[in-house]
PDB file of C-alpha atoms in Angstrom:
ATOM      1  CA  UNK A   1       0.000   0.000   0.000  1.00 48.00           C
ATOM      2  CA  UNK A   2       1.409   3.500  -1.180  1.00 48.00           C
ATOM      3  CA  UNK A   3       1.427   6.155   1.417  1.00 51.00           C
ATOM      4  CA  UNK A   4       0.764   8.622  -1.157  1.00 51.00           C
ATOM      5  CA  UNK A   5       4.207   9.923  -1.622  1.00 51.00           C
ATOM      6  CA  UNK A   6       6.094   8.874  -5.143  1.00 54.00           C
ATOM      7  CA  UNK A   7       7.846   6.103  -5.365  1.00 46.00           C
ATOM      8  CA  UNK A   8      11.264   6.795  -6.004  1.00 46.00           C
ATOM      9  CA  UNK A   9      11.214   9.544  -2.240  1.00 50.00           C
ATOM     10  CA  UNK A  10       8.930   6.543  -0.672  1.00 52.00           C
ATOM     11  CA  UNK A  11      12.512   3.843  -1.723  1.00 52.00           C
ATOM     12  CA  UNK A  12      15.028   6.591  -0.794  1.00 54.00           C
ATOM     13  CA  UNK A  13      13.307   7.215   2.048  1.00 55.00           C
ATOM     14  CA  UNK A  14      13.114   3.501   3.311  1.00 56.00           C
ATOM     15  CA  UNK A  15      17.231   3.174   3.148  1.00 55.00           C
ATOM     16  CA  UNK A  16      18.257   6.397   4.281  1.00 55.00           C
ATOM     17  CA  UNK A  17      15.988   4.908   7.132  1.00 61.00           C
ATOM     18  CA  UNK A  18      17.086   1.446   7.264  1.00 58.00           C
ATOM     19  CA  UNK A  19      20.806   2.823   6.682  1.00 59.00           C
ATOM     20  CA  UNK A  20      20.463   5.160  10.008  1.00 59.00           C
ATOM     21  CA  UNK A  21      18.786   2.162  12.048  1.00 60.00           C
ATOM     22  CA  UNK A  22      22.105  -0.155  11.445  1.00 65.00           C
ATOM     23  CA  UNK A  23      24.900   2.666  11.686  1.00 69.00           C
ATOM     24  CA  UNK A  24      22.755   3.089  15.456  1.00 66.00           C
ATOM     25  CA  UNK A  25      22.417  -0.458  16.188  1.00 67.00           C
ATOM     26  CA  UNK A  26      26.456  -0.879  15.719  1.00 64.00           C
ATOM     27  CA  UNK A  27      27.290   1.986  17.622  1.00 64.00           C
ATOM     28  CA  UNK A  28      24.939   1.126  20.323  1.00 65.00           C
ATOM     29  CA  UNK A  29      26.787  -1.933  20.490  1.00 66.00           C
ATOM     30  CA  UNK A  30      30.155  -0.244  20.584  1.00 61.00           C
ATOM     31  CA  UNK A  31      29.093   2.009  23.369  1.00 59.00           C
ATOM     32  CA  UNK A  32      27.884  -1.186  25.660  1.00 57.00           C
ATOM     33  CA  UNK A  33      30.757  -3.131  24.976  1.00 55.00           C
ATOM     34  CA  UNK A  34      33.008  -0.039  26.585  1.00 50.00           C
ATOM     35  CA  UNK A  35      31.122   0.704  29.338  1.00 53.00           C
ATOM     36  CA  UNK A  36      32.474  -0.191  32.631  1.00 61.00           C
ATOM     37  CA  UNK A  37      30.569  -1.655  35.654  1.00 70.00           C
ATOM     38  CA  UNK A  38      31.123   0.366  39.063  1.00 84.00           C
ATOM     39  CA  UNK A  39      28.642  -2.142  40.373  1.00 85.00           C
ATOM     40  CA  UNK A  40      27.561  -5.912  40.119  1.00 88.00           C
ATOM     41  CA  UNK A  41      25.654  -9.013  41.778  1.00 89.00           C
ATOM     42  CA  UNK A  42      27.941 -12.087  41.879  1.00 91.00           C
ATOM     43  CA  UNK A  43      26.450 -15.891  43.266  1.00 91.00           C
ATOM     44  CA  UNK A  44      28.489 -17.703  45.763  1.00 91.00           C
ATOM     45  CA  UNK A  45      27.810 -20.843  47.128  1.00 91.00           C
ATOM     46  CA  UNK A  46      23.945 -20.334  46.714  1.00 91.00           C
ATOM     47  CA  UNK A  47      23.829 -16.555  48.136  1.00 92.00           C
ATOM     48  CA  UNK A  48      23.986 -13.593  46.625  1.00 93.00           C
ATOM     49  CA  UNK A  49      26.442 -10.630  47.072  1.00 93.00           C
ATOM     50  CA  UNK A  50      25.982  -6.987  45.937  1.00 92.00           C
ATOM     51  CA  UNK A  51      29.462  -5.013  45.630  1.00 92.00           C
ATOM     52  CA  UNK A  52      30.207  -1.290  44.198  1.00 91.00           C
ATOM     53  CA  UNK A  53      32.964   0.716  43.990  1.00 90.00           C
ATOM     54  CA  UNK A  54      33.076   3.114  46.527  1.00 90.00           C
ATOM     55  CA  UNK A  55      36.411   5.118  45.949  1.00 88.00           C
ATOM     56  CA  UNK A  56      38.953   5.050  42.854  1.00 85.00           C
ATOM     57  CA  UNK A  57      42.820   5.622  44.052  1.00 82.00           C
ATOM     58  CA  UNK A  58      43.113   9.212  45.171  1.00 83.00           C
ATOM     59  CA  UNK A  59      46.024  11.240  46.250  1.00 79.00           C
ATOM     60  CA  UNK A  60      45.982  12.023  49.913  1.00 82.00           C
ATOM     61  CA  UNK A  61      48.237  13.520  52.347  1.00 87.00           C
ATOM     62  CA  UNK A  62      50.022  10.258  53.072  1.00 83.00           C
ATOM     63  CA  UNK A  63      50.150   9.543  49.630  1.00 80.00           C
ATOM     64  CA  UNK A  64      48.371   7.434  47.161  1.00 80.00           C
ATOM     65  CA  UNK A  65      45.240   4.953  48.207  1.00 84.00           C
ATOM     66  CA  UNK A  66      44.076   2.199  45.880  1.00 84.00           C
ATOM     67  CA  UNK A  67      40.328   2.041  45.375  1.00 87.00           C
ATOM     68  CA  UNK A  68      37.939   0.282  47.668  1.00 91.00           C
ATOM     69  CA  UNK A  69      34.973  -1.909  47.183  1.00 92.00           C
ATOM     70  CA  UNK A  70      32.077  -2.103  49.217  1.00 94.00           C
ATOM     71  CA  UNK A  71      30.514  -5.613  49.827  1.00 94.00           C
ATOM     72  CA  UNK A  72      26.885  -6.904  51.025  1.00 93.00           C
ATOM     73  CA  UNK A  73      25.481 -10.026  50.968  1.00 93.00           C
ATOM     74  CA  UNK A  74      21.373  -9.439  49.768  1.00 89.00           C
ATOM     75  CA  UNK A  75      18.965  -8.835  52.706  1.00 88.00           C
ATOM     76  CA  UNK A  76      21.790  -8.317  55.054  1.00 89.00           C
ATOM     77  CA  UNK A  77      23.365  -5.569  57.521  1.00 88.00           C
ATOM     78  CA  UNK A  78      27.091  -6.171  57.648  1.00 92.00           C
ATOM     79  CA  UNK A  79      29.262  -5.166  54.885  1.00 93.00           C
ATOM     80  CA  UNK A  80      32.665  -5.016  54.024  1.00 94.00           C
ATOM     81  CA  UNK A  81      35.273  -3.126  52.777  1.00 94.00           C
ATOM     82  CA  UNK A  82      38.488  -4.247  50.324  1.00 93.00           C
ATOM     83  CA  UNK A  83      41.274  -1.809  50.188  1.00 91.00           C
ATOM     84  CA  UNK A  84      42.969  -2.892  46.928  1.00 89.00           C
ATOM     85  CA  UNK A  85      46.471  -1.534  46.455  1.00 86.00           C
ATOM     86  CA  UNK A  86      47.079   1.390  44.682  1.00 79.00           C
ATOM     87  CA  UNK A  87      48.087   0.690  41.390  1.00 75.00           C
ATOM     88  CA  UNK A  88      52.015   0.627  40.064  1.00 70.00           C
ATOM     89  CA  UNK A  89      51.126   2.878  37.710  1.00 66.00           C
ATOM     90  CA  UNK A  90      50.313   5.893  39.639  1.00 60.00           C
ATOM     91  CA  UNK A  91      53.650   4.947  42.025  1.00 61.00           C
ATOM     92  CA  UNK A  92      55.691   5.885  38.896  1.00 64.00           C
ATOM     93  CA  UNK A  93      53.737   8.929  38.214  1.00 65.00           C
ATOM     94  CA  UNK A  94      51.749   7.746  35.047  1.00 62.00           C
ATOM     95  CA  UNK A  95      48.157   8.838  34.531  1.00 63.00           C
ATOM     96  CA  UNK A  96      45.140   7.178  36.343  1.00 64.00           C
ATOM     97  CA  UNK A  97      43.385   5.207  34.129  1.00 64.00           C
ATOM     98  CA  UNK A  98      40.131   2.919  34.955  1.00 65.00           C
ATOM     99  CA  UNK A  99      39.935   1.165  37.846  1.00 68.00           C
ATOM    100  CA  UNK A 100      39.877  -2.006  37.144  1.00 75.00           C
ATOM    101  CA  UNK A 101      37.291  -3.983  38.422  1.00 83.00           C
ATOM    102  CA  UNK A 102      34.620  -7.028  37.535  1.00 85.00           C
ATOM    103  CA  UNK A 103      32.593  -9.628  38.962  1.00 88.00           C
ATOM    104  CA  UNK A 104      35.332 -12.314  38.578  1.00 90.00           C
ATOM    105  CA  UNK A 105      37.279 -10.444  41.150  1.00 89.00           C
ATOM    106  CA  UNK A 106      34.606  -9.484  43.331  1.00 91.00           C
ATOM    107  CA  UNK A 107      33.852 -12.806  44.224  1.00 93.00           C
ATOM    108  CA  UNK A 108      37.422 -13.376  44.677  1.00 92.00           C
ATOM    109  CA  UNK A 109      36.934 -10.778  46.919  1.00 92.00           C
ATOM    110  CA  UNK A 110      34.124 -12.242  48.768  1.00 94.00           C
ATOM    111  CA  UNK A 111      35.357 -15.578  49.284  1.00 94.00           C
ATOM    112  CA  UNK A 112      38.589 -13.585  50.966  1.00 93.00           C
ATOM    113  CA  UNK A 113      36.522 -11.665  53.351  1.00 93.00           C
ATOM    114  CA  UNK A 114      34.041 -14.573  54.277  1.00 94.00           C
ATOM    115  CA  UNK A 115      37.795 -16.825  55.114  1.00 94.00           C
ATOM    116  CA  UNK A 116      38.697 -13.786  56.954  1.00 93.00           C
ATOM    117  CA  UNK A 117      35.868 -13.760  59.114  1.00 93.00           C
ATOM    118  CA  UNK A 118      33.039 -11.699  57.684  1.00 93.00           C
ATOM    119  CA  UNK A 119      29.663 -12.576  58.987  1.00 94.00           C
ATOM    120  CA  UNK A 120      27.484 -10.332  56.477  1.00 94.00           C
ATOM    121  CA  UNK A 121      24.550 -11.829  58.789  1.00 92.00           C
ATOM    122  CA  UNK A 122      26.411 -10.222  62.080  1.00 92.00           C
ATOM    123  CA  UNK A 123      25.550  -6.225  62.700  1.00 91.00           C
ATOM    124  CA  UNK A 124      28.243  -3.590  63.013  1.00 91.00           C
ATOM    125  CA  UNK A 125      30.559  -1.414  61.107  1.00 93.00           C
ATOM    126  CA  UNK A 126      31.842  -2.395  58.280  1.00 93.00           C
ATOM    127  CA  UNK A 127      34.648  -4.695  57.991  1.00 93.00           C
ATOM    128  CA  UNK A 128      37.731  -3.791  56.366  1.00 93.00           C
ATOM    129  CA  UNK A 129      40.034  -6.072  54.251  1.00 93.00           C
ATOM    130  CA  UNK A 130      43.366  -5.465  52.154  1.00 91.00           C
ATOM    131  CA  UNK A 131      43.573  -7.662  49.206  1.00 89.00           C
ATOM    132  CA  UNK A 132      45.806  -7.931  46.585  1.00 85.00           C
ATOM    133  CA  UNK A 133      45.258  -6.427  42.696  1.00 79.00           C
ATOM    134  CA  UNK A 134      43.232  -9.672  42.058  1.00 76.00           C
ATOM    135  CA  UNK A 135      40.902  -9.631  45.255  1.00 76.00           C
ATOM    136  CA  UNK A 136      42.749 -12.360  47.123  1.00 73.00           C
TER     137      UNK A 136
END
């Protein structure tokens, strides 16, 4: 059925439209495929933990700090905290960068604080942790 337009605008019409529509679908992609997560749920052993970055490394008057990661298990009180180290990078002067952080070492980062004697079930501050660059 003909809209009422001519033809030949009605075709060039239709790709100019369908060209748009994929030339947004593939940078859509590209965009998502870049973003970083500052937050995540990971699974262990049958319960699930919330974390998010709370602080990237930051310059401070006793130098630099690494970033820290806040930790909760779902439908609990207690958290905890990992101090990662700060990064070599910024030790030799070198620009920031992105934190680098995922769910793979998040839970890496769980199963750390639960040996080290978290009980997210327990109420009180939050407990703090130092881990290592890969959440161990």
């Amino acid at each position: 059925m003909l809209s009422g337009r001519p033809l030949l605008e009605r075709a060039i019409g239709d790709r100019i439209s369908l060209l748009w529509w994929k030339e947004a679908v593939y940078l859509l992609r590209r965009v998502m495929v870049h973003t970083r997560s500052l937050a995540g749920i990971v699974e262990i052993d049958g319960l699930k933990y919330e974390w998010q970055l709370q602080r990237e490394p930051q310059f401070t008057a006793d130098g630099w700090k690494g970033m820290t990661v806040s930790l909760r298990q779902i439908d609990t009180q207690r958290a905890a905290l990992l101090e990662f180290p700060t990064p070599k990078r910024l030790l030799k002067g070198l620009p920031k960068g992105r934190s680098q952080i995922n769910d793979a070492i998040a839970a890496r980062g769980v199963r750390a604080a639960l040996s080290a004697g978290w009980e997210p079930a327990s109420r009180g501050k939050p407990m703090v942790f130092m881990v290592d660059a890969n959440g161990d």
